[in-house]
Amino acid sequence: MRLVPSALLRHSCLLLVPLAISPAGTARMTAAQTPAQPTAPANRPPGYAQVPIVHDSDAAPLPEPFNPALHSIFLIGDSTAAYHNDRMHEGYAEAQGWGLFFYAFFDPDKVNVVNLSRGGRSTRTYLTEGLWDKAVAQFKPGDVVLLQLGQNDIFALNDQIARGTIPDIGDESEEIDNIATHKHETVHTFGWYLRKFVRDTKATGAQPIVMSLTTRNVWKDGHVEVGVNNYRETSWKIAQQEGRVDFVDVSALVAQQYEKLGQDKTFGMFHTREPVHLDIPGAFLNARVTVAGLKGLADAPVSKYLSYMGLMVEAEVPPAVPQEWAQDLTHVTPIPPKTPLTPAAR
């Protein structure tokens, strides 16, 4: 057995811990770092050659808790939280999710941190692909489940990727013949899917914590965007509706950090092609801010599991949400119709 530097050390110089890896493990690491080839899935209909690149980490099986005797903190998210082990060779400026560094803030002798995030998933496709059922099967009483989905809900309901949801909070739905799966499907609102995730989590005895999305690198009049469309508002209202579930306003907390950095330096938190995906420095910043927000909760359910690094993070309470949100929990601000965004290659 030989010692090789950690991938985190090579790319971030933040975790100074060597990894003991066997020759077989080294071979697996080399295979994992081989660039994924842009291939169109077989179930795509003819004529859709330009589909997003699918990386191996987006399709990897969901991990399980390392120590079943301990409680677990589960991360349910998309590529902004996922660990992209097959992209580490691309350097610090490429896409990486904040879940990569989240582990470092918790003591592995006290709790499992299980990152179940998967790139390209919306609340809808995380459910319809069966990922949610597999996740719920792992939850047990006393676990904590962080829910942060929505970046991919913004896209069209029915196209070659068919991942979008209705941008609302109620029980509205739309019947479609799904172009991507060739199946009939009932598509619900973002709020409907998130509400289901909260209720399913509670039914297992685990504690759901709803979180607003990572902040995009989108600026207007010298200020960064706080929340994508009405997803932040919907997430807060679902948390209120479902018995005052804990809510961490990641969008607002991260926006405060970007405002301190300024627009030019904030570009260093994102990879080079678009304003959604984080790079290595951005992933670390978002992980730290998420921990700060979790510590700022009144019940702070994860604070008993913190590592020394986690103990060094100061608790943060986000600014208050707009007052008008509390006046009506059953409706959210309508989104003007517009041409759907085209997903960038992940």
mmCIF file of C-alpha atoms in Angstrom:
data_model
loop_
_atom_site.group_PDB
_atom_site.id
_atom_site.type_symbol
_atom_site.label_atom_id
_atom_site.label_comp_id
_atom_site.label_asym_id
_atom_site.label_seq_id
_atom_site.Cartn_x
_atom_site.Cartn_y
_atom_site.Cartn_z
ATOM 1 C CA MET A 1 0.000 0.000 0.000
ATOM 2 C CA ARG A 2 1.311 3.471 -0.804
ATOM 3 C CA LEU A 3 0.313 6.963 0.234
ATOM 4 C CA VAL A 4 -0.984 9.378 -2.362
ATOM 5 C CA PRO A 5 -2.239 12.927 -1.805
ATOM 6 C CA SER A 6 -5.949 13.412 -1.450
ATOM 7 C CA ALA A 7 -7.771 14.734 -4.529
ATOM 8 C CA LEU A 8 -9.020 17.495 -2.282
ATOM 9 C CA LEU A 9 -5.437 18.463 -1.409
ATOM 10 C CA ARG A 10 -4.363 18.561 -5.032
ATOM 11 C CA HIS A 11 -7.202 20.811 -6.091
ATOM 12 C CA SER A 12 -8.045 22.959 -3.093
ATOM 13 C CA CYS A 13 -5.218 22.726 -0.528
ATOM 14 C CA LEU A 14 -7.939 22.905 2.129
ATOM 15 C CA LEU A 15 -7.873 19.415 3.642
ATOM 16 C CA LEU A 16 -4.316 18.384 4.433
ATOM 17 C CA VAL A 17 -5.013 14.666 4.878
ATOM 18 C CA PRO A 18 -3.222 11.921 2.935
ATOM 19 C CA LEU A 19 -5.239 8.971 1.755
ATOM 20 C CA ALA A 20 -4.007 5.392 1.996
ATOM 21 C CA ILE A 21 -4.952 3.761 -1.276
ATOM 22 C CA SER A 22 -4.167 0.296 -2.514
ATOM 23 C CA PRO A 23 -3.011 -0.352 -6.117
ATOM 24 C CA ALA A 24 -6.550 -1.544 -6.924
ATOM 25 C CA GLY A 25 -7.959 1.631 -5.422
ATOM 26 C CA THR A 26 -5.539 3.696 -7.485
ATOM 27 C CA ALA A 27 -6.798 1.968 -10.632
ATOM 28 C CA ARG A 28 -10.376 2.729 -9.675
ATOM 29 C CA MET A 29 -9.476 6.387 -9.081
ATOM 30 C CA THR A 30 -7.813 6.583 -12.491
ATOM 31 C CA ALA A 31 -10.887 5.072 -14.132
ATOM 32 C CA ALA A 32 -13.157 7.462 -12.254
ATOM 33 C CA GLN A 33 -11.131 10.437 -13.520
ATOM 34 C CA THR A 34 -11.426 9.453 -17.177
ATOM 35 C CA PRO A 35 -13.496 12.148 -18.901
ATOM 36 C CA ALA A 36 -17.044 11.059 -19.659
ATOM 37 C CA GLN A 37 -17.941 11.103 -23.321
ATOM 38 C CA PRO A 38 -20.949 13.153 -24.502
ATOM 39 C CA THR A 39 -23.393 10.486 -25.573
ATOM 40 C CA ALA A 40 -27.104 10.740 -26.132
ATOM 41 C CA PRO A 41 -29.053 8.245 -23.995
ATOM 42 C CA ALA A 42 -30.709 5.476 -25.986
ATOM 43 C CA ASN A 43 -34.184 6.557 -24.944
ATOM 44 C CA ARG A 44 -33.850 9.953 -26.625
ATOM 45 C CA PRO A 45 -36.075 10.260 -29.689
ATOM 46 C CA PRO A 46 -34.404 10.732 -33.112
ATOM 47 C CA GLY A 47 -33.372 14.284 -33.889
ATOM 48 C CA TYR A 48 -32.224 15.224 -30.375
ATOM 49 C CA ALA A 49 -28.479 14.999 -30.858
ATOM 50 C CA GLN A 50 -27.727 18.100 -28.773
ATOM 51 C CA VAL A 51 -28.426 16.840 -25.267
ATOM 52 C CA PRO A 52 -26.478 17.806 -22.124
ATOM 53 C CA ILE A 53 -23.304 15.847 -21.463
ATOM 54 C CA VAL A 54 -24.013 13.169 -18.867
ATOM 55 C CA HIS A 55 -21.193 12.507 -16.442
ATOM 56 C CA ASP A 56 -20.696 9.221 -14.639
ATOM 57 C CA SER A 57 -21.302 10.845 -11.250
ATOM 58 C CA ASP A 58 -24.791 11.884 -12.387
ATOM 59 C CA ALA A 59 -25.742 8.236 -12.900
ATOM 60 C CA ALA A 60 -23.839 6.601 -10.042
ATOM 61 C CA PRO A 61 -25.758 4.449 -7.532
ATOM 62 C CA LEU A 62 -26.783 6.256 -4.362
ATOM 63 C CA PRO A 63 -24.373 5.697 -1.465
ATOM 64 C CA GLU A 64 -25.403 4.309 1.910
ATOM 65 C CA PRO A 65 -24.438 5.356 5.462
ATOM 66 C CA PHE A 66 -20.914 4.180 6.288
ATOM 67 C CA ASN A 67 -21.741 3.271 9.898
ATOM 68 C CA PRO A 68 -25.339 1.998 10.287
ATOM 69 C CA ALA A 69 -25.031 2.340 14.064
ATOM 70 C CA LEU A 70 -24.887 6.134 13.786
ATOM 71 C CA HIS A 71 -27.481 8.688 12.793
ATOM 72 C CA SER A 72 -27.081 10.256 9.349
ATOM 73 C CA ILE A 73 -27.332 13.654 7.690
ATOM 74 C CA PHE A 74 -28.628 13.147 4.151
ATOM 75 C CA LEU A 75 -28.210 15.666 1.317
ATOM 76 C CA ILE A 76 -30.926 15.643 -1.358
ATOM 77 C CA GLY A 77 -29.947 17.985 -4.167
ATOM 78 C CA ASP A 78 -28.743 18.450 -7.720
ATOM 79 C CA SER A 79 -25.353 19.136 -9.330
ATOM 80 C CA THR A 80 -24.814 22.233 -7.164
ATOM 81 C CA ALA A 81 -24.523 19.870 -4.175
ATOM 82 C CA ALA A 82 -23.365 16.611 -5.775
ATOM 83 C CA TYR A 83 -19.833 15.254 -5.520
ATOM 84 C CA HIS A 84 -18.512 14.984 -9.086
ATOM 85 C CA ASN A 85 -15.652 12.552 -8.543
ATOM 86 C CA ASP A 86 -15.227 12.125 -12.296
ATOM 87 C CA ARG A 87 -14.523 15.838 -12.766
ATOM 88 C CA MET A 88 -11.657 16.373 -10.339
ATOM 89 C CA HIS A 89 -9.141 16.099 -13.186
ATOM 90 C CA GLU A 90 -10.624 19.242 -14.738
ATOM 91 C CA GLY A 91 -9.106 21.510 -12.094
ATOM 92 C CA TYR A 92 -10.427 23.827 -9.429
ATOM 93 C CA ALA A 93 -12.310 26.011 -11.940
ATOM 94 C CA GLU A 94 -14.652 23.266 -13.116
ATOM 95 C CA ALA A 95 -18.050 22.301 -11.716
ATOM 96 C CA GLN A 96 -18.150 20.831 -8.223
ATOM 97 C CA GLY A 97 -20.963 20.666 -5.672
ATOM 98 C CA TRP A 98 -20.796 21.983 -2.108
ATOM 99 C CA GLY A 99 -21.446 18.469 -0.771
ATOM 100 C CA LEU A 100 -17.796 17.702 -1.572
ATOM 101 C CA PHE A 101 -16.675 19.733 1.453
ATOM 102 C CA PHE A 102 -19.724 19.338 3.697
ATOM 103 C CA TYR A 103 -18.277 16.144 5.218
ATOM 104 C CA ALA A 104 -15.319 18.048 6.686
ATOM 105 C CA PHE A 105 -17.538 19.993 9.075
ATOM 106 C CA PHE A 106 -18.833 16.857 10.842
ATOM 107 C CA ASP A 107 -17.237 14.220 13.051
ATOM 108 C CA PRO A 108 -17.438 10.790 11.346
ATOM 109 C CA ASP A 109 -17.376 9.140 14.774
ATOM 110 C CA LYS A 110 -20.645 10.882 15.599
ATOM 111 C CA VAL A 111 -22.659 10.956 12.375
ATOM 112 C CA ASN A 112 -22.736 9.760 8.771
ATOM 113 C CA VAL A 113 -22.911 12.408 6.062
ATOM 114 C CA VAL A 114 -24.562 10.821 3.024
ATOM 115 C CA ASN A 115 -24.680 12.864 -0.177
ATOM 116 C CA LEU A 116 -27.611 11.584 -2.258
ATOM 117 C CA SER A 117 -27.548 14.577 -4.626
ATOM 118 C CA ARG A 118 -27.497 13.869 -8.355
ATOM 119 C CA GLY A 119 -26.732 16.242 -11.213
ATOM 120 C CA GLY A 120 -29.505 17.249 -13.581
ATOM 121 C CA ARG A 121 -32.373 16.267 -11.288
ATOM 122 C CA SER A 122 -35.407 18.376 -10.478
ATOM 123 C CA THR A 123 -37.871 17.573 -7.703
ATOM 124 C CA ARG A 124 -39.891 15.826 -10.392
ATOM 125 C CA THR A 125 -37.155 13.635 -11.898
ATOM 126 C CA TYR A 126 -35.606 12.850 -8.522
ATOM 127 C CA LEU A 127 -38.987 11.258 -7.791
ATOM 128 C CA THR A 128 -39.857 9.724 -11.165
ATOM 129 C CA GLU A 129 -36.436 8.118 -11.638
ATOM 130 C CA GLY A 130 -36.874 6.261 -8.348
ATOM 131 C CA LEU A 131 -34.093 8.106 -6.529
ATOM 132 C CA TRP A 132 -36.433 9.430 -3.851
ATOM 133 C CA ASP A 133 -37.815 5.998 -2.955
ATOM 134 C CA LYS A 134 -34.267 4.657 -2.625
ATOM 135 C CA ALA A 135 -33.350 7.614 -0.416
ATOM 136 C CA VAL A 136 -36.391 7.246 1.858
ATOM 137 C CA ALA A 137 -35.589 3.570 2.354
ATOM 138 C CA GLN A 138 -32.374 4.691 4.119
ATOM 139 C CA PHE A 139 -33.965 7.231 6.489
ATOM 140 C CA LYS A 140 -34.486 6.258 10.116
ATOM 141 C CA PRO A 141 -35.757 8.075 13.229
ATOM 142 C CA GLY A 142 -33.329 10.751 14.378
ATOM 143 C CA ASP A 143 -31.730 11.301 10.970
ATOM 144 C CA VAL A 144 -31.635 14.753 9.359
ATOM 145 C CA VAL A 145 -32.582 15.222 5.689
ATOM 146 C CA LEU A 146 -31.543 18.406 3.873
ATOM 147 C CA LEU A 147 -33.824 19.159 0.919
ATOM 148 C CA GLN A 148 -32.388 21.501 -1.725
ATOM 149 C CA LEU A 149 -33.815 20.996 -5.202
ATOM 150 C CA GLY A 150 -35.176 23.454 -7.760
ATOM 151 C CA GLN A 151 -32.329 24.558 -10.051
ATOM 152 C CA ASN A 152 -33.579 22.133 -12.737
ATOM 153 C CA ASP A 153 -37.295 22.681 -12.098
ATOM 154 C CA ILE A 154 -37.015 25.876 -14.127
ATOM 155 C CA PHE A 155 -36.860 24.058 -17.465
ATOM 156 C CA ALA A 156 -39.678 23.040 -19.813
ATOM 157 C CA LEU A 157 -42.213 20.415 -18.755
ATOM 158 C CA ASN A 158 -41.906 18.380 -21.926
ATOM 159 C CA ASP A 159 -38.857 18.438 -24.160
ATOM 160 C CA GLN A 160 -35.825 16.239 -24.807
ATOM 161 C CA ILE A 161 -34.906 16.276 -21.095
ATOM 162 C CA ALA A 162 -38.404 16.793 -19.586
ATOM 163 C CA ARG A 163 -37.370 17.788 -16.084
ATOM 164 C CA GLY A 164 -39.365 20.974 -15.405
ATOM 165 C CA THR A 165 -42.200 21.453 -12.911
ATOM 166 C CA ILE A 166 -45.098 23.891 -12.710
ATOM 167 C CA PRO A 167 -43.746 26.972 -10.855
ATOM 168 C CA ASP A 168 -46.408 27.088 -8.154
ATOM 169 C CA ILE A 169 -47.220 25.759 -4.691
ATOM 170 C CA GLY A 170 -50.661 24.137 -5.019
ATOM 171 C CA ASP A 171 -52.135 20.966 -6.477
ATOM 172 C CA GLU A 172 -52.248 22.074 -10.110
ATOM 173 C CA SER A 173 -51.071 19.451 -12.580
ATOM 174 C CA GLU A 174 -50.649 18.873 -16.303
ATOM 175 C CA GLU A 175 -50.990 15.651 -18.273
ATOM 176 C CA ILE A 176 -48.234 15.055 -20.844
ATOM 177 C CA ASP A 177 -46.900 12.356 -23.123
ATOM 178 C CA ASN A 178 -43.280 12.613 -22.059
ATOM 179 C CA ILE A 179 -40.983 13.135 -25.068
ATOM 180 C CA ALA A 180 -37.922 11.865 -23.181
ATOM 181 C CA THR A 181 -39.394 8.726 -21.598
ATOM 182 C CA HIS A 182 -42.190 7.973 -24.107
ATOM 183 C CA LYS A 183 -44.552 7.557 -21.163
ATOM 184 C CA HIS A 184 -47.714 9.358 -20.097
ATOM 185 C CA GLU A 185 -47.059 11.449 -16.991
ATOM 186 C CA THR A 186 -48.867 13.780 -14.613
ATOM 187 C CA VAL A 187 -46.596 16.741 -13.881
ATOM 188 C CA HIS A 188 -47.191 18.625 -10.620
ATOM 189 C CA THR A 189 -46.058 21.911 -9.113
ATOM 190 C CA PHE A 190 -42.670 22.414 -7.508
ATOM 191 C CA GLY A 191 -44.494 22.886 -4.209
ATOM 192 C CA TRP A 192 -46.354 19.589 -4.611
ATOM 193 C CA TYR A 193 -43.129 17.597 -5.026
ATOM 194 C CA LEU A 194 -41.346 19.399 -2.188
ATOM 195 C CA ARG A 195 -44.339 18.912 0.106
ATOM 196 C CA LYS A 196 -44.287 15.180 -0.657
ATOM 197 C CA PHE A 197 -40.580 14.992 0.199
ATOM 198 C CA VAL A 198 -41.186 16.735 3.537
ATOM 199 C CA ARG A 199 -44.100 14.472 4.467
ATOM 200 C CA ASP A 200 -42.355 11.280 3.377
ATOM 201 C CA THR A 201 -39.332 12.233 5.471
ATOM 202 C CA LYS A 202 -41.447 12.914 8.542
ATOM 203 C CA ALA A 203 -43.185 9.556 8.121
ATOM 204 C CA THR A 204 -39.845 7.786 8.643
ATOM 205 C CA GLY A 205 -39.140 9.647 11.886
ATOM 206 C CA ALA A 206 -36.332 11.624 10.276
ATOM 207 C CA GLN A 207 -36.244 15.438 10.419
ATOM 208 C CA PRO A 208 -36.577 17.337 7.118
ATOM 209 C CA ILE A 209 -34.865 20.688 6.697
ATOM 210 C CA VAL A 210 -35.888 22.697 3.640
ATOM 211 C CA MET A 211 -33.182 24.862 2.101
ATOM 212 C CA SER A 212 -33.376 27.531 -0.573
ATOM 213 C CA LEU A 213 -31.110 27.160 -3.588
ATOM 214 C CA THR A 214 -27.479 28.085 -4.056
ATOM 215 C CA THR A 215 -27.214 31.636 -5.344
ATOM 216 C CA ARG A 216 -26.556 32.111 -9.050
ATOM 217 C CA ASN A 217 -23.944 34.518 -10.377
ATOM 218 C CA VAL A 218 -26.604 36.863 -11.723
ATOM 219 C CA TRP A 219 -26.315 40.592 -10.942
ATOM 220 C CA LYS A 220 -28.558 43.587 -11.537
ATOM 221 C CA ASP A 221 -27.852 47.181 -10.586
ATOM 222 C CA GLY A 222 -24.789 46.114 -8.628
ATOM 223 C CA HIS A 223 -26.563 43.477 -6.509
ATOM 224 C CA VAL A 224 -26.643 39.724 -6.796
ATOM 225 C CA GLU A 225 -29.862 37.800 -7.326
ATOM 226 C CA VAL A 226 -31.363 36.316 -4.146
ATOM 227 C CA GLY A 227 -33.240 33.165 -5.083
ATOM 228 C CA VAL A 228 -34.256 31.738 -8.451
ATOM 229 C CA ASN A 229 -37.738 32.817 -9.607
ATOM 230 C CA ASN A 230 -40.270 31.904 -6.892
ATOM 231 C CA TYR A 231 -38.533 28.749 -5.660
ATOM 232 C CA ARG A 232 -37.156 30.446 -2.540
ATOM 233 C CA GLU A 233 -40.617 31.758 -1.678
ATOM 234 C CA THR A 234 -42.224 28.375 -2.344
ATOM 235 C CA SER A 235 -39.650 26.549 -0.230
ATOM 236 C CA TRP A 236 -40.181 28.900 2.717
ATOM 237 C CA LYS A 237 -43.962 28.597 2.482
ATOM 238 C CA ILE A 238 -43.871 24.794 2.274
ATOM 239 C CA ALA A 239 -41.739 24.763 5.427
ATOM 240 C CA GLN A 240 -44.357 26.945 7.151
ATOM 241 C CA GLN A 241 -47.298 24.899 5.876
ATOM 242 C CA GLU A 242 -45.866 21.598 7.055
ATOM 243 C CA GLY A 243 -45.777 22.380 10.752
ATOM 244 C CA ARG A 244 -42.993 24.948 10.786
ATOM 245 C CA VAL A 245 -40.323 22.701 9.379
ATOM 246 C CA ASP A 246 -36.826 24.160 9.728
ATOM 247 C CA PHE A 247 -35.819 26.377 6.799
ATOM 248 C CA VAL A 248 -32.281 27.458 5.940
ATOM 249 C CA ASP A 249 -32.236 30.401 3.556
ATOM 250 C CA VAL A 250 -29.062 29.447 1.718
ATOM 251 C CA SER A 251 -29.914 31.859 -1.121
ATOM 252 C CA ALA A 252 -29.875 34.865 1.213
ATOM 253 C CA LEU A 253 -26.873 33.755 3.269
ATOM 254 C CA VAL A 254 -24.704 33.067 0.227
ATOM 255 C CA ALA A 255 -25.868 36.295 -1.429
ATOM 256 C CA GLN A 256 -24.556 38.200 1.591
ATOM 257 C CA GLN A 257 -21.127 36.654 1.050
ATOM 258 C CA TYR A 258 -21.149 37.462 -2.664
ATOM 259 C CA GLU A 259 -22.120 41.061 -1.934
ATOM 260 C CA LYS A 260 -19.100 41.317 0.371
ATOM 261 C CA LEU A 261 -16.838 39.892 -2.321
ATOM 262 C CA GLY A 262 -18.280 42.088 -5.051
ATOM 263 C CA GLN A 263 -19.229 41.117 -8.572
ATOM 264 C CA ASP A 264 -15.707 40.710 -9.967
ATOM 265 C CA LYS A 265 -14.434 38.411 -7.191
ATOM 266 C CA THR A 266 -17.676 36.414 -7.140
ATOM 267 C CA PHE A 267 -16.842 35.213 -10.662
ATOM 268 C CA GLY A 268 -14.069 33.211 -8.996
ATOM 269 C CA MET A 269 -16.716 31.124 -7.211
ATOM 270 C CA PHE A 270 -18.168 29.723 -10.462
ATOM 271 C CA HIS A 271 -16.830 27.741 -13.360
ATOM 272 C CA THR A 272 -16.205 29.464 -16.607
ATOM 273 C CA ARG A 273 -19.217 28.710 -18.801
ATOM 274 C CA GLU A 274 -22.400 29.736 -16.961
ATOM 275 C CA PRO A 275 -23.670 31.259 -13.701
ATOM 276 C CA VAL A 276 -25.132 28.233 -11.883
ATOM 277 C CA HIS A 277 -22.433 25.648 -11.177
ATOM 278 C CA LEU A 278 -19.813 26.242 -8.513
ATOM 279 C CA ASP A 279 -16.084 25.639 -8.800
ATOM 280 C CA ILE A 280 -13.887 24.321 -5.965
ATOM 281 C CA PRO A 281 -13.635 27.634 -4.033
ATOM 282 C CA GLY A 282 -17.357 28.249 -4.547
ATOM 283 C CA ALA A 283 -18.225 24.759 -3.338
ATOM 284 C CA PHE A 284 -16.225 25.271 -0.143
ATOM 285 C CA LEU A 285 -17.807 28.673 0.489
ATOM 286 C CA ASN A 286 -21.322 27.275 -0.010
ATOM 287 C CA ALA A 287 -20.616 24.318 2.294
ATOM 288 C CA ARG A 288 -19.367 26.612 5.047
ATOM 289 C CA VAL A 289 -22.310 28.975 4.671
ATOM 290 C CA THR A 290 -24.755 26.044 4.747
ATOM 291 C CA VAL A 291 -23.212 24.844 8.007
ATOM 292 C CA ALA A 292 -23.464 28.370 9.403
ATOM 293 C CA GLY A 293 -27.151 28.469 8.473
ATOM 294 C CA LEU A 294 -27.798 25.073 10.070
ATOM 295 C CA LYS A 295 -26.085 26.231 13.262
ATOM 296 C CA GLY A 296 -28.275 29.335 13.201
ATOM 297 C CA LEU A 297 -31.506 27.336 13.476
ATOM 298 C CA ALA A 298 -33.283 27.596 16.826
ATOM 299 C CA ASP A 299 -33.006 23.845 17.456
ATOM 300 C CA ALA A 300 -29.675 23.485 15.577
ATOM 301 C CA PRO A 301 -30.202 19.731 15.083
ATOM 302 C CA VAL A 302 -26.778 19.054 13.539
ATOM 303 C CA SER A 303 -24.640 21.036 15.983
ATOM 304 C CA LYS A 304 -24.015 18.012 18.232
ATOM 305 C CA TYR A 305 -22.256 16.276 15.346
ATOM 306 C CA LEU A 306 -19.765 18.992 14.373
ATOM 307 C CA SER A 307 -16.057 18.389 13.814
ATOM 308 C CA TYR A 308 -13.426 20.850 14.990
ATOM 309 C CA MET A 309 -13.755 22.629 11.659
ATOM 310 C CA GLY A 310 -17.526 22.779 12.116
ATOM 311 C CA LEU A 311 -17.150 24.211 15.605
ATOM 312 C CA MET A 312 -15.065 27.043 14.141
ATOM 313 C CA VAL A 313 -17.943 28.161 11.886
ATOM 314 C CA GLU A 314 -20.040 30.929 13.430
ATOM 315 C CA ALA A 315 -23.802 30.495 13.381
ATOM 316 C CA GLU A 316 -25.606 32.806 10.972
ATOM 317 C CA VAL A 317 -29.229 33.865 10.864
ATOM 318 C CA PRO A 318 -30.398 35.025 7.418
ATOM 319 C CA PRO A 319 -32.250 38.290 6.884
ATOM 320 C CA ALA A 320 -36.019 38.141 7.269
ATOM 321 C CA VAL A 321 -38.035 37.064 4.250
ATOM 322 C CA PRO A 322 -40.418 39.639 2.727
ATOM 323 C CA GLN A 323 -43.334 40.352 5.083
ATOM 324 C CA GLU A 324 -45.938 39.743 2.406
ATOM 325 C CA TRP A 325 -44.963 36.075 2.186
ATOM 326 C CA ALA A 326 -46.511 35.387 5.583
ATOM 327 C CA GLN A 327 -49.815 36.980 4.582
ATOM 328 C CA ASP A 328 -50.745 34.159 2.203
ATOM 329 C CA LEU A 329 -49.065 30.763 2.468
ATOM 330 C CA THR A 330 -51.176 29.185 -0.270
ATOM 331 C CA HIS A 331 -50.025 31.269 -3.249
ATOM 332 C CA VAL A 332 -46.653 32.384 -4.600
ATOM 333 C CA THR A 333 -45.595 35.226 -6.860
ATOM 334 C CA PRO A 334 -46.459 34.281 -10.475
ATOM 335 C CA ILE A 335 -43.567 33.905 -12.930
ATOM 336 C CA PRO A 336 -43.988 35.692 -16.265
ATOM 337 C CA PRO A 337 -43.857 33.188 -19.153
ATOM 338 C CA LYS A 338 -40.594 33.175 -21.076
ATOM 339 C CA THR A 339 -38.477 30.960 -23.269
ATOM 340 C CA PRO A 340 -37.077 28.099 -21.161
ATOM 341 C CA LEU A 341 -33.366 28.113 -20.405
ATOM 342 C CA THR A 342 -31.104 25.692 -22.229
ATOM 343 C CA PRO A 343 -29.139 23.577 -19.731
ATOM 344 C CA ALA A 344 -25.397 23.981 -20.019
ATOM 345 C CA ALA A 345 -23.176 20.920 -20.285
ATOM 346 C CA ARG A 346 -22.490 19.753 -16.749
#
